[in-house]
Amino acid sequence: MANERTLSILKPDATKRNITGKVNAKFEAAGLRIVGQKRVFLSRREAEQFYAVHKARPFFGELVDFMISGPVVVQVLEGPNAVAKNREVMGATDPSKADAGTIRKEFALSIGENTVHGSDSLENAKNEIAFFFSECEIVG
Ligand code: ADP
Ligand code: MG
């Protein structure tokens, strides 16, 4: 399995409830290493840019409002098959459909306030990591 990096975001519902450590424990238990991490407050422009792929979706406005409703923690996770592994640990977008033991099953409040973002392909992971991190902020 190839060693990969993926972009993760602990969303405002996680920072608000002070459960970032609990979520990070899930990543680490799954063999993912947090090799870059910072707490940031996204501007509306940054959130719109980051989620530009969803611009035409009916939930876009709600999603952007939520992502700027509090601080987030942006992270680079590293490990074997990190992109798919992280999606597995996150669970389905809708927490009511997420498997037992996943982050979203345990912590998400709703389909919108679902605690974590994770890149969905290696190519998107590269672009999303570059959106938030410079190379010297990632220490493997
Ligand atoms: P994922 O985060 O699992 O990759 P998507 O890329 O489809 O899911 O959607 C991005 C984010 O938009 C979701 O994580 C969630 O916060 C929000 N979202 C998705 N679908 C809905 C919906 N039907 N209603 C409200 N928010 C949604
Ligand atoms: Mg997605």
Short mmCIF file of C-alpha atoms and ligand atoms in Angstrom, two decimals:
data_model
loop_
_atom_site.label_atom_id
_atom_site.label_comp_id
_atom_site.label_asym_id
_atom_site.label_seq_id
_atom_site.Cartn_x
_atom_site.Cartn_y
_atom_site.Cartn_z
CA MET A 1 0.00 0.00 0.00
CA ALA A 2 1.34 3.36 -0.99
CA ASN A 3 2.10 5.90 1.71
CA GLU A 4 -0.22 8.83 1.04
CA ARG A 5 -1.21 12.19 2.48
CA THR A 6 -4.76 13.49 2.71
CA LEU A 7 -6.37 16.71 3.89
CA SER A 8 -8.64 16.57 6.91
CA ILE A 9 -10.69 19.33 8.53
CA LEU A 10 -12.23 19.19 12.00
CA LYS A 11 -15.32 21.29 11.41
CA PRO A 12 -16.80 23.99 13.71
CA ASP A 13 -19.14 21.53 15.45
CA ALA A 14 -16.01 19.68 16.66
CA THR A 15 -14.13 22.77 17.90
CA LYS A 16 -17.30 24.14 19.52
CA ARG A 17 -17.85 20.94 21.52
CA ASN A 18 -14.13 20.63 22.41
CA ILE A 19 -13.88 17.11 20.97
CA THR A 20 -10.91 17.59 18.62
CA GLY A 21 -8.78 15.25 20.74
CA LYS A 22 -11.41 12.51 20.62
CA VAL A 23 -11.54 12.78 16.83
CA ASN A 24 -7.74 12.79 16.54
CA ALA A 25 -7.62 9.62 18.66
CA LYS A 26 -9.75 7.91 15.99
CA PHE A 27 -7.27 8.85 13.25
CA GLU A 28 -4.31 7.64 15.26
CA ALA A 29 -6.02 4.39 16.24
CA ALA A 30 -6.53 3.75 12.51
CA GLY A 31 -2.82 4.18 11.79
CA LEU A 32 -3.02 7.69 10.37
CA ARG A 33 -0.34 10.14 11.54
CA ILE A 34 -1.14 13.85 11.96
CA VAL A 35 1.88 15.35 10.16
CA GLY A 36 0.50 18.88 9.84
CA GLN A 37 -2.12 20.65 11.92
CA LYS A 38 -3.33 24.17 12.60
CA ARG A 39 -6.41 25.87 14.00
CA VAL A 40 -7.75 28.57 11.69
CA PHE A 41 -10.82 30.73 11.21
CA LEU A 42 -11.82 30.56 7.56
CA SER A 43 -13.00 33.68 5.79
CA ARG A 44 -16.18 33.42 3.72
CA ARG A 45 -14.06 33.70 0.59
CA GLU A 46 -11.77 30.85 1.63
CA ALA A 47 -14.72 28.59 2.51
CA GLU A 48 -16.41 29.36 -0.82
CA GLN A 49 -13.17 28.66 -2.68
CA PHE A 50 -12.49 25.43 -0.81
CA TYR A 51 -16.00 24.09 -1.48
CA ALA A 52 -16.30 25.58 -5.01
CA VAL A 53 -17.04 22.11 -6.42
CA HIS A 54 -20.38 22.21 -4.52
CA LYS A 55 -21.34 25.73 -5.67
CA ALA A 56 -24.42 24.57 -7.60
CA ARG A 57 -25.74 22.36 -4.77
CA PRO A 58 -28.76 23.57 -2.78
CA PHE A 59 -26.83 23.23 0.50
CA PHE A 60 -23.84 25.38 -0.62
CA GLY A 61 -24.88 28.52 1.29
CA GLU A 62 -25.64 26.56 4.44
CA LEU A 63 -22.32 24.71 4.14
CA VAL A 64 -20.30 27.93 3.83
CA ASP A 65 -22.19 29.59 6.71
CA PHE A 66 -21.47 26.55 8.88
CA MET A 67 -17.78 26.37 7.98
CA ILE A 68 -17.29 29.99 9.07
CA SER A 69 -19.42 29.71 12.21
CA GLY A 70 -16.35 28.92 14.34
CA PRO A 71 -12.71 27.89 14.09
CA VAL A 72 -11.69 24.71 12.27
CA VAL A 73 -8.60 22.52 12.56
CA VAL A 74 -6.97 21.76 9.22
CA GLN A 75 -4.73 18.71 9.15
CA VAL A 76 -2.54 16.61 6.92
CA LEU A 77 -2.93 12.90 7.68
CA GLU A 78 -0.30 10.46 6.46
CA GLY A 79 -0.22 6.69 6.21
CA PRO A 80 -0.73 3.67 3.99
CA ASN A 81 -3.71 4.35 1.71
CA ALA A 82 -4.42 7.50 3.71
CA VAL A 83 -7.10 8.91 1.39
CA ALA A 84 -9.35 5.81 1.47
CA LYS A 85 -8.43 4.95 5.05
CA ASN A 86 -9.52 8.39 6.25
CA ARG A 87 -12.82 8.16 4.35
CA GLU A 88 -13.39 4.81 6.05
CA VAL A 89 -12.67 6.20 9.52
CA MET A 90 -14.89 9.26 8.82
CA GLY A 91 -17.95 7.23 7.83
CA ALA A 92 -20.80 8.22 5.49
CA THR A 93 -21.68 11.90 4.96
CA ASP A 94 -25.06 11.33 6.64
CA PRO A 95 -24.36 10.11 10.19
CA SER A 96 -27.56 8.06 10.21
CA LYS A 97 -26.01 6.00 7.41
CA ALA A 98 -22.50 5.81 8.87
CA ASP A 99 -21.07 2.52 10.13
CA ALA A 100 -20.66 1.87 13.83
CA GLY A 101 -17.34 3.08 15.22
CA THR A 102 -16.83 5.78 12.58
CA ILE A 103 -16.25 9.42 13.53
CA ARG A 104 -19.49 10.60 11.98
CA LYS A 105 -21.55 7.84 13.60
CA GLU A 106 -20.14 8.72 17.02
CA PHE A 107 -19.89 12.50 16.81
CA ALA A 108 -21.75 14.08 13.86
CA LEU A 109 -24.85 16.13 14.66
CA SER A 110 -26.45 16.06 11.19
CA ILE A 111 -25.65 15.61 7.49
CA GLY A 112 -24.39 19.21 7.44
CA GLU A 113 -22.70 19.44 10.84
CA ASN A 114 -20.81 16.21 10.36
CA THR A 115 -17.59 16.90 12.28
CA VAL A 116 -14.97 16.14 9.60
CA HIS A 117 -13.96 16.79 6.02
CA GLY A 118 -11.67 14.38 4.16
CA SER A 119 -10.28 14.50 0.62
CA ASP A 120 -12.04 12.04 -1.71
CA SER A 121 -9.17 11.29 -4.13
CA LEU A 122 -5.38 11.48 -4.17
CA GLU A 123 -5.49 14.28 -6.73
CA ASN A 124 -7.95 16.32 -4.65
CA ALA A 125 -5.84 15.59 -1.55
CA LYS A 126 -2.78 17.19 -3.21
CA ASN A 127 -4.76 20.29 -4.18
CA GLU A 128 -6.52 20.59 -0.82
CA ILE A 129 -3.25 20.19 1.13
CA ALA A 130 -1.66 22.91 -1.01
CA PHE A 131 -4.68 25.15 -0.32
CA PHE A 132 -3.84 25.23 3.41
CA PHE A 133 -0.23 24.16 3.95
CA SER A 134 3.21 25.04 2.74
CA GLU A 135 5.71 22.16 2.52
CA CYS A 136 7.62 23.32 5.63
CA GLU A 137 4.46 23.06 7.77
CA ILE A 138 4.23 19.32 7.11
CA VAL A 139 6.61 17.19 9.16
CA GLY A 140 6.34 13.46 8.65
P1 ADP B 1 -18.33 14.43 2.17
O1 ADP B 1 -17.95 15.48 3.20
O2 ADP B 1 -18.72 13.13 2.81
O3 ADP B 1 -17.26 14.25 1.10
P2 ADP B 1 -19.87 15.91 0.18
O4 ADP B 1 -18.56 16.21 -0.48
O5 ADP B 1 -20.96 15.32 -0.66
O6 ADP B 1 -19.67 14.94 1.45
O7 ADP B 1 -20.45 17.23 0.83
C1 ADP B 1 -19.61 18.18 1.45
C2 ADP B 1 -20.23 18.64 2.74
O8 ADP B 1 -21.45 19.35 2.47
C3 ADP B 1 -20.69 17.51 3.69
O9 ADP B 1 -19.65 16.97 4.48
C4 ADP B 1 -21.73 18.23 4.54
O10 ADP B 1 -21.11 19.06 5.53
C5 ADP B 1 -22.40 19.12 3.50
N1 ADP B 1 -23.58 18.46 2.93
C6 ADP B 1 -23.60 17.44 2.03
N2 ADP B 1 -24.84 17.07 1.72
C7 ADP B 1 -25.67 17.89 2.44
C8 ADP B 1 -27.08 18.03 2.57
N3 ADP B 1 -27.92 17.25 1.88
N4 ADP B 1 -27.57 18.99 3.40
C9 ADP B 1 -26.73 19.79 4.09
N5 ADP B 1 -25.37 19.72 4.02
C10 ADP B 1 -24.85 18.79 3.21
MG MG B 2 -16.57 15.62 -0.31
#
